[in-house]
Each structure stands twice: as structure tokens, then as C-alpha cells.
Tab-separated table of C-alpha atoms in Angstrom:
chain	number	residue	atom	x	y	z
A	8	MET	CA	-24.442	184.763	151.809
A	9	PHE	CA	-25.453	182.413	149.040
A	10	ASP	CA	-23.951	183.483	145.712
A	11	LYS	CA	-23.906	180.410	143.621
A	12	SER	CA	-25.285	180.595	140.110
A	13	THR	CA	-25.411	178.557	136.981
A	14	TRP	CA	-26.400	178.953	133.387
A	15	ILE	CA	-28.136	175.935	131.857
A	16	LYS	CA	-28.435	175.991	128.066
A	17	LEU	CA	-31.013	173.522	126.645
A	18	PRO	CA	-32.641	173.059	123.225
A	19	ARG	CA	-35.881	175.074	123.035
A	20	ASN	CA	-37.722	172.648	120.810
A	21	VAL	CA	-37.338	168.914	120.668
A	22	LEU	CA	-39.458	166.978	118.140
A	23	VAL	CA	-39.167	163.157	118.183
A	24	GLY	CA	-41.436	160.907	116.156
A	25	HIS	CA	-42.672	159.520	112.852
A	26	GLY	CA	-42.386	161.935	109.943
A	27	VAL	CA	-41.372	164.976	112.019
A	28	LEU	CA	-38.677	165.945	109.479
A	29	ASP	CA	-41.504	167.584	107.526
A	30	GLN	CA	-42.187	169.836	110.461
A	31	LEU	CA	-38.647	171.226	110.578
A	32	ALA	CA	-39.621	174.628	109.118
A	33	ASP	CA	-42.396	174.875	111.730
A	34	ALA	CA	-39.887	174.139	114.475
A	35	VAL	CA	-37.527	176.656	113.179
A	36	ALA	CA	-40.189	179.319	112.760
A	37	GLU	CA	-41.039	179.017	116.437
A	38	LEU	CA	-37.435	179.945	117.274
A	39	TYR	CA	-37.795	183.387	115.580
A	40	LEU	CA	-34.447	183.221	113.962
A	41	SER	CA	-33.308	185.946	111.527
A	42	GLY	CA	-31.177	185.548	108.417
A	43	GLU	CA	-30.844	182.660	105.893
A	44	PRO	CA	-29.954	179.136	106.964
A	45	LEU	CA	-26.979	177.056	105.902
A	46	LEU	CA	-27.381	173.316	105.625
A	47	VAL	CA	-24.410	171.278	106.778
A	48	THR	CA	-24.586	167.679	105.806
A	49	SER	CA	-22.643	164.809	104.334
A	50	PRO	CA	-23.231	162.590	101.208
A	51	SER	CA	-25.442	159.872	102.638
A	52	PRO	CA	-27.854	162.069	104.753
A	53	GLU	CA	-27.919	164.545	101.768
A	54	ARG	CA	-29.141	161.665	99.567
A	55	ILE	CA	-31.617	160.401	102.159
A	56	ALA	CA	-33.257	163.676	103.312
A	57	GLY	CA	-31.618	166.747	101.638
A	58	ASP	CA	-34.547	167.290	99.254
A	59	ARG	CA	-37.084	167.094	102.048
A	60	ILE	CA	-35.323	170.010	103.823
A	61	ARG	CA	-34.942	172.019	100.523
A	62	ASP	CA	-38.759	171.611	100.043
A	63	GLN	CA	-39.262	173.617	103.296
A	64	PHE	CA	-36.527	176.276	102.767
A	65	ASP	CA	-36.434	177.879	99.343
A	66	GLY	CA	-32.995	178.336	97.914
A	67	ILE	CA	-31.229	177.097	101.015
A	68	ALA	CA	-27.437	177.021	100.675
A	69	SER	CA	-25.622	173.907	101.611
A	70	VAL	CA	-22.252	172.390	102.219
A	71	SER	CA	-21.484	168.602	102.130
A	72	LEU	CA	-18.652	167.247	104.223
A	73	ASP	CA	-16.559	164.066	103.645
A	74	ARG	CA	-15.266	163.931	107.242
A	75	ALA	CA	-15.306	165.798	110.565
A	76	SER	CA	-12.070	167.824	110.895
A	77	PHE	CA	-11.015	171.281	111.951
A	78	GLU	CA	-10.559	171.917	108.174
A	79	SER	CA	-14.244	171.083	107.667
A	80	VAL	CA	-15.117	173.506	110.503
A	81	GLU	CA	-13.147	176.324	108.871
A	82	ARG	CA	-14.939	175.517	105.495
A	83	VAL	CA	-18.326	175.846	107.095
A	84	VAL	CA	-17.291	179.092	108.927
A	85	GLU	CA	-15.951	180.599	105.688
A	86	ILE	CA	-19.149	179.808	103.800
A	87	GLY	CA	-21.307	180.957	106.666
A	88	ARG	CA	-19.500	184.336	106.848
A	89	GLU	CA	-19.548	184.810	103.044
A	90	MET	CA	-23.390	184.396	103.011
A	91	ASP	CA	-23.891	185.942	106.392
A	92	ALA	CA	-25.745	182.854	107.634
A	93	GLY	CA	-28.400	183.484	110.392
A	94	TYR	CA	-28.273	179.941	111.600
A	95	LEU	CA	-27.105	176.357	110.665
A	96	ILE	CA	-29.101	173.212	110.103
A	97	ALA	CA	-26.991	170.105	110.685
A	98	LEU	CA	-28.358	167.010	108.870
A	99	GLY	CA	-26.742	163.676	109.439
A	100	GLY	CA	-24.850	161.643	112.088
A	101	GLY	CA	-21.750	162.562	114.063
A	102	LYS	CA	-19.761	164.395	111.333
A	103	PRO	CA	-22.140	167.095	110.291
A	104	ILE	CA	-23.560	167.698	113.847
A	105	ASP	CA	-20.145	168.011	115.460
A	106	VAL	CA	-18.841	170.226	112.709
A	107	ALA	CA	-21.897	172.422	112.640
A	108	LYS	CA	-21.933	172.701	116.433
A	109	MET	CA	-18.374	174.081	116.534
A	110	ALA	CA	-18.897	176.174	113.418
A	111	ALA	CA	-21.926	177.719	114.908
A	112	ASP	CA	-20.030	178.692	118.017
A	113	ARG	CA	-17.330	180.399	115.829
A	114	LEU	CA	-20.046	182.179	113.796
A	115	GLU	CA	-21.895	183.202	116.938
A	116	CYS	CA	-25.123	181.803	115.636
A	117	GLY	CA	-27.452	178.983	116.583
A	118	PHE	CA	-27.904	175.608	114.921
A	119	VAL	CA	-30.674	173.067	114.516
A	120	SER	CA	-29.779	169.314	114.830
A	121	VAL	CA	-31.532	166.883	112.474
A	122	PRO	CA	-29.960	163.525	113.183
A	123	THR	CA	-30.288	160.618	110.764
A	124	ALA	CA	-28.606	158.112	113.114
A	125	ALA	CA	-29.067	157.676	116.793
A	126	SER	CA	-25.371	156.868	117.255
A	127	HIS	CA	-24.339	159.216	120.058
A	128	ASP	CA	-25.580	161.837	122.498
A	129	GLY	CA	-23.885	164.535	120.542
A	130	ILE	CA	-27.152	165.143	118.744
A	131	VAL	CA	-28.358	167.265	121.637
A	132	SER	CA	-25.316	167.914	123.806
A	133	GLY	CA	-23.129	171.039	124.214
A	134	ARG	CA	-19.880	169.289	123.228
A	135	SER	CA	-18.322	168.770	119.880
A	136	SER	CA	-15.942	165.858	119.211
A	137	ILE	CA	-13.435	166.571	116.301
A	138	PRO	CA	-10.685	164.087	115.305
A	139	GLU	CA	-7.178	165.311	114.549
A	140	GLY	CA	-4.450	162.729	113.726
A	141	ASP	CA	-4.476	159.983	116.271
A	142	THR	CA	-6.375	161.937	118.861
A	143	ARG	CA	-9.900	163.347	119.333
A	144	HIS	CA	-10.699	166.748	120.775
A	145	SER	CA	-13.813	167.342	122.862
A	146	VAL	CA	-14.704	171.049	122.578
A	147	ALA	CA	-17.335	172.931	124.549
A	148	ALA	CA	-20.012	174.611	122.501
A	149	ASP	CA	-23.702	175.551	122.801
A	150	PRO	CA	-26.286	172.681	122.403
A	151	PRO	CA	-28.735	173.043	119.400
A	152	LEU	CA	-31.517	175.426	119.518
A	153	ALA	CA	-33.834	172.663	118.388
A	154	VAL	CA	-33.610	168.874	117.694
A	155	VAL	CA	-35.824	167.312	115.078
A	156	ALA	CA	-35.358	163.569	115.186
A	157	ASP	CA	-37.503	161.695	112.680
A	158	THR	CA	-37.846	158.040	113.994
A	159	GLU	CA	-38.709	156.780	110.538
A	160	LEU	CA	-35.352	157.894	109.236
A	161	LEU	CA	-33.511	156.759	112.394
A	162	ALA	CA	-35.020	153.221	112.193
A	163	GLU	CA	-33.539	152.886	108.646
A	164	ALA	CA	-30.055	153.750	109.729
A	165	PRO	CA	-27.452	150.971	109.855
A	166	TRP	CA	-28.091	148.938	113.008
A	167	GLU	CA	-24.529	149.162	114.169
A	168	LEU	CA	-24.947	152.978	114.439
A	169	THR	CA	-28.011	152.461	116.713
A	170	THR	CA	-26.260	149.968	118.911
A	171	ALA	CA	-23.344	152.313	119.217
A	172	GLY	CA	-25.773	154.934	120.557
A	173	CYS	CA	-27.319	152.373	122.928
A	174	ALA	CA	-23.753	151.555	124.248
A	175	ASP	CA	-22.930	155.262	124.580
A	176	ILE	CA	-25.962	155.706	126.831
A	177	ILE	CA	-25.525	152.568	128.907
A	178	SER	CA	-21.918	153.750	129.640
A	179	ASN	CA	-23.554	156.472	131.738
A	180	TYR	CA	-23.739	153.848	134.498
A	181	THR	CA	-19.978	154.079	135.006
A	182	ALA	CA	-19.612	157.644	134.165
A	183	VAL	CA	-21.883	158.665	137.005
A	184	LYS	CA	-20.051	156.378	139.394
A	185	ASP	CA	-16.731	157.989	138.387
A	186	TRP	CA	-18.251	161.408	138.889
A	187	GLN	CA	-19.516	160.450	142.389
A	188	LEU	CA	-16.082	159.033	143.186
A	189	ALA	CA	-14.318	162.206	142.157
A	190	HIS	CA	-16.811	164.220	144.233
A	191	ARG	CA	-16.012	162.179	147.360
A	192	LEU	CA	-12.262	161.967	146.865
A	193	LYS	CA	-11.410	165.126	145.008
A	194	ASN	CA	-14.276	167.463	145.919
A	195	VAL	CA	-15.324	167.705	142.235
A	196	GLU	CA	-18.703	169.486	142.048
A	197	TYR	CA	-21.512	167.033	141.630
A	198	SER	CA	-25.141	167.580	140.511
A	199	GLU	CA	-27.544	165.137	142.056
A	200	TYR	CA	-30.134	166.013	139.409
A	201	ALA	CA	-27.787	165.602	136.341
A	202	GLY	CA	-26.374	162.418	137.827
A	203	ALA	CA	-29.798	160.930	138.549
A	204	LEU	CA	-31.042	161.825	135.049
A	205	ALA	CA	-27.953	160.208	133.378
A	206	GLN	CA	-28.185	157.051	135.443
A	207	MET	CA	-31.970	156.722	134.933
A	208	THR	CA	-31.357	157.009	131.162
A	209	ALA	CA	-28.923	154.176	131.242
A	210	GLU	CA	-31.238	152.061	133.324
A	211	LEU	CA	-34.032	152.676	130.830
A	212	LEU	CA	-31.960	151.152	127.943
A	213	VAL	CA	-30.783	148.181	130.086
A	214	GLU	CA	-34.361	147.402	131.032
A	215	SER	CA	-35.520	147.864	127.411
A	216	ALA	CA	-32.778	145.826	125.855
A	217	ASP	CA	-35.101	142.933	124.793
A	218	SER	CA	-37.297	145.354	122.908
A	219	ILE	CA	-34.584	147.218	121.017
A	220	LYS	CA	-34.354	145.482	117.666
A	221	PRO	CA	-33.344	146.275	114.054
A	222	GLY	CA	-36.020	147.906	111.835
A	223	LEU	CA	-38.414	148.752	114.661
A	224	GLU	CA	-39.343	152.430	114.774
A	225	GLU	CA	-40.236	152.032	118.434
A	226	SER	CA	-36.612	151.096	119.072
A	227	ALA	CA	-35.456	154.356	117.433
A	228	TRP	CA	-37.989	156.192	119.621
A	229	ILE	CA	-36.589	154.657	122.873
A	230	VAL	CA	-32.950	155.198	121.911
A	231	THR	CA	-33.406	158.831	120.712
A	232	LYS	CA	-35.289	159.848	123.849
A	233	ALA	CA	-32.547	158.340	125.870
A	234	LEU	CA	-29.833	160.317	123.872
A	235	VAL	CA	-31.790	163.506	124.383
A	236	SER	CA	-32.022	162.839	128.110
A	237	SER	CA	-28.286	162.253	128.342
A	238	GLY	CA	-27.586	165.482	126.455
A	239	VAL	CA	-29.765	167.366	128.817
A	240	ALA	CA	-28.021	165.924	131.741
A	241	MET	CA	-24.706	167.243	130.413
A	242	SER	CA	-26.193	170.727	129.927
A	243	ILE	CA	-27.537	170.668	133.513
A	244	ALA	CA	-24.157	169.660	134.785
A	245	GLY	CA	-22.310	172.134	132.651
A	246	SER	CA	-19.804	169.462	131.785
A	247	SER	CA	-19.673	165.961	130.046
A	248	ARG	CA	-19.263	164.336	133.533
A	249	PRO	CA	-22.746	162.692	133.572
A	250	ALA	CA	-21.897	160.767	130.317
A	251	SER	CA	-18.141	160.499	130.270
A	252	GLY	CA	-15.797	158.672	132.743
A	253	ALA	CA	-13.169	156.100	132.590
A	254	GLU	CA	-14.813	154.279	129.813
A	255	HIS	CA	-14.566	157.287	127.594
A	256	LEU	CA	-10.895	157.765	128.477
A	257	PHE	CA	-10.355	154.077	127.470
A	258	SER	CA	-12.130	154.814	124.166
A	259	HIS	CA	-10.157	157.911	123.452
A	260	GLN	CA	-6.944	156.015	124.093
A	261	LEU	CA	-8.099	153.248	121.662
A	262	ASP	CA	-8.585	156.003	119.137
A	263	ARG	CA	-4.919	156.753	119.501
A	264	ILE	CA	-3.430	153.338	119.495
A	265	ALA	CA	-5.906	151.505	117.296
A	266	PRO	CA	-7.575	154.149	115.187
A	267	GLY	CA	-10.614	153.451	112.989
A	268	ARG	CA	-11.139	149.937	114.217
A	269	ALA	CA	-14.540	150.446	116.014
A	270	LEU	CA	-17.250	153.004	116.614
A	271	HIS	CA	-17.022	155.298	119.528
A	272	GLY	CA	-20.122	154.014	121.187
A	273	HIS	CA	-18.962	150.420	120.940
A	274	GLN	CA	-15.648	151.208	122.484
A	275	VAL	CA	-17.116	152.974	125.478
A	276	GLY	CA	-19.583	150.035	125.931
A	277	VAL	CA	-16.740	147.565	126.219
A	278	GLY	CA	-14.904	150.038	128.399
A	279	SER	CA	-17.912	150.313	130.667
A	280	ILE	CA	-18.027	146.568	131.249
A	281	MET	CA	-14.462	146.634	132.560
A	282	THR	CA	-14.631	149.823	134.580
A	283	GLU	CA	-17.789	148.666	136.261
A	284	TYR	CA	-15.780	145.571	137.242
A	285	PHE	CA	-13.271	147.980	138.918
A	286	HIS	CA	-16.192	149.711	140.746
A	287	SER	CA	-18.075	146.649	141.978
A	288	GLY	CA	-15.897	143.534	141.606
A	289	PRO	CA	-16.581	140.111	140.182
A	290	ARG	CA	-20.147	139.949	141.430
A	291	GLY	CA	-20.961	143.500	140.407
A	292	GLU	CA	-23.276	145.077	137.833
A	293	TRP	CA	-20.895	144.644	134.951
A	294	THR	CA	-22.847	141.510	133.960
A	295	ASN	CA	-25.961	143.619	133.526
A	296	ILE	CA	-24.121	145.976	131.195
A	297	ARG	CA	-22.588	143.153	129.233
A	298	ASP	CA	-25.843	141.181	128.930
A	299	ALA	CA	-27.772	144.309	127.742
A	300	LEU	CA	-25.172	145.135	125.138
A	301	SER	CA	-25.119	141.579	123.853
A	302	THR	CA	-28.920	141.448	123.641
A	303	MET	CA	-28.906	144.563	121.457
A	304	GLY	CA	-26.153	143.171	119.197
A	305	ALA	CA	-23.445	145.558	120.475
A	306	PRO	CA	-19.853	144.253	120.841
A	307	THR	CA	-18.795	142.990	124.333
A	308	THR	CA	-15.418	141.591	123.475
A	309	ALA	CA	-12.050	142.695	121.972
A	310	ASP	CA	-12.652	140.281	119.084
A	311	GLU	CA	-16.023	141.776	118.378
A	312	LEU	CA	-14.476	145.185	118.380
A	313	GLY	CA	-11.778	144.029	115.905
A	314	ILE	CA	-9.036	145.104	118.349
A	315	SER	CA	-6.308	142.880	119.789
A	316	ASP	CA	-6.210	141.790	123.455
A	317	GLU	CA	-2.843	143.552	123.694
A	318	LYS	CA	-4.222	146.861	122.561
A	319	ILE	CA	-7.186	146.559	124.950
A	320	ILE	CA	-4.805	146.142	127.918
A	321	GLU	CA	-2.527	148.974	126.723
A	322	ALA	CA	-5.525	151.264	126.475
A	323	LEU	CA	-6.798	150.320	129.817
A	324	THR	CA	-3.469	150.782	131.565
A	325	THR	CA	-2.780	154.157	129.898
A	326	ALA	CA	-6.243	155.671	129.668
A	327	HIS	CA	-5.698	157.844	132.781
A	328	GLU	CA	-3.129	159.913	130.757
A	329	ILE	CA	-5.749	161.216	128.303
A	330	ARG	CA	-6.925	164.154	130.424
A	331	ASP	CA	-7.013	165.453	133.963
A	332	ARG	CA	-10.250	163.805	135.002
A	333	TYR	CA	-10.370	161.687	138.071
A	334	THR	CA	-12.074	158.272	137.630
A	335	ILE	CA	-11.865	154.782	139.031
A	336	LEU	CA	-8.541	154.449	137.103
A	337	GLY	CA	-6.913	156.862	139.518
A	338	ASP	CA	-3.303	157.276	138.535
A	339	GLY	CA	-3.315	154.196	136.456
A	340	VAL	CA	-4.068	150.523	136.860
A	341	SER	CA	-1.407	147.810	136.669
A	342	GLU	CA	-1.150	145.451	133.707
A	343	GLU	CA	-1.965	142.556	136.079
A	344	ALA	CA	-5.190	144.306	137.273
A	345	ALA	CA	-6.159	145.235	133.633
A	346	ILE	CA	-5.666	141.580	132.471
A	347	GLU	CA	-7.713	140.346	135.404
A	348	ALA	CA	-10.592	142.684	134.682
A	349	ALA	CA	-10.614	142.070	131.045
A	350	THR	CA	-10.370	138.301	131.427
A	351	ILE	CA	-13.026	137.866	134.138
A	352	THR	CA	-15.495	140.057	132.200
A	353	GLY	CA	-14.740	138.069	128.997
A	354	VAL	CA	-13.543	141.107	127.005
A	355	ILE	CA	-10.378	139.196	126.184
């Protein structure tokens, strides 16, 4: 008897395009939410777009955050409970969206994602990433009820944030290969549909690398659609597997041993170059990943990340210790193997 079941939670409305921020109220109205909204943002997004949201929601309460932390989550939860918020609107990049996502889960209400930078797939995924000390916690939560991504705003974001989003998506290449490997060797459940969607999203960006340039709204359009697709793949899979493999373990380890040196997306991009080398060898597809990242202006070397060669090797040889997730790193790679991979790929 077949008794398998799954619950796929996806955003109900996704608006991507020029000037769509001014349609935020319409997108929210179609969700038939009750109660008053609480705007969760940070200083720069507040300055850029806060008034455009207030023009659509009379008397909306707001909270501005300086950083993403569990203390920030508690602050939003406390304010939300005091005002009995019906839902949250997260305006900004990683900090407000990750905090609002986790706070909404605690408040048992929904949230709407309004990204001002296309820097990571968290704008639509069901996972929240919160730093604490020298580590970063990835916490399961519901994806946003709606995503309103104004490409006019996104095109004006610092270019390094966009290239970080591109690198995050391109790393799906190795994440999916790690997932398939874990399925073959450890019988980890694998979704063909989620895996194919994540891989196709990475291929889209690699093939579009030449047309992704600073200041072009079309570039913001391409990257944002890719981020949405990656987030949907994770929702279908019910885990971060389609977009998180050994390259993310490498990045998380860098957060511990070399904190604050580089953006998350840039770290996973460089990690993906080396882990693809482990998957396919000297003549493998790592050159495609490296060349696409380089064309977009994303880092491809330790020097461009601002991290020493020694820290790169330390992170690569200890990344498997981060969490119980089987990847190409297995139970760890030797220092010699790490140095070979990093040297041949040009990372060090």
C-alpha cells in the first residue's frame, strides 16, 4: 500500500518586475490576511523604500534592525505580540528577511518578503540563517506568503550583493551532485523534480553570465527569477539539499575561522569551484563555474575573498564537521588533497 505524503509550502504570490513595490498592498490584499502588519527592516532599506510602503499602509508600525541575531528575533516577536500583529512585511536584504522569517514562525503568522538586494535565495526559501558568535544557525521556517521583488530597486543595490546572489545560485551545481551522491551511498531521499529545478537554475545563470552586468535592470530580473526558483526547489524538497552541499559547509566553516571577511554567496561560490573539482577531477566542470563567476565579477580566489590560503585549506579539511550531511567531503579530505584541489583550480 502506498502511504507516502508530503506538504509543499510555497509563496502564494510572486511579483518580479519594474516598479512592483507600488503593488505591494494589492499583493497583500489578495492574501486575505487579517490584523495589522508590522514592517521589519534595517536602516538602508528603510531609507530607500520605507516611505513607499507607508504610503500603502496607513499608520503601519515598524522596527529597524542593525543586525541579524536571536536578540533581534526576540525584539520583533515582543513588538509583534504587543500590537497583536496579523503579519510581517520584511523589507531589505538578508538581515530583515531572515529575522522576520523566524519571528513570523514564533508569532504563528505569515510574512511578506520585499527584497532590496538579490544577494541570496533566502528571499523566498523556508530557511532562516541567524549568526551567533562564530557560527551561523540555519533554522527551518515557513517560506513567505508573497514575494514582491522590484527590479528597479534591486538593480541599484551594491553590485557585490548581486554577484553574491549569483554565486549562491551557481553553487546549486555542486549541491545537487552532493545530494545525488548521498542518495546513492547513504539512501538519503532524493527528489528528481527539486534536483532538476535547482540544477537548471544554476545552468541558467552560467549561460547568462555575459549578460549579467552592473546597473542593468534585466540582470536583476534574471538573478531574482533564479533565486525564486532555487527557493521553490528547497520547498519542494522539504530541505535545503537542492541548494546546500559541501560548498555551504565550507562557507559555514569560514564563518567560524575567518568571520566577516567575505559575503556568504562569494564564499560558497569559491567553495563550489573546489568541490566540483572533487566531483569531476582536473578536466571537470569546475572551469565553467569559475569562468562564470569571474565574468560576473564574483571572487574566484582566496585573495579576492580576503582570506588567507591557510584558512581556505583549514576550512576545506574541517568542513565535514559542521553538520551531519553527507557530501563529496565524506568523513573529511586530507590536507594534501585540499591543497591540490585549491591549487589546480587557482583558488590559492
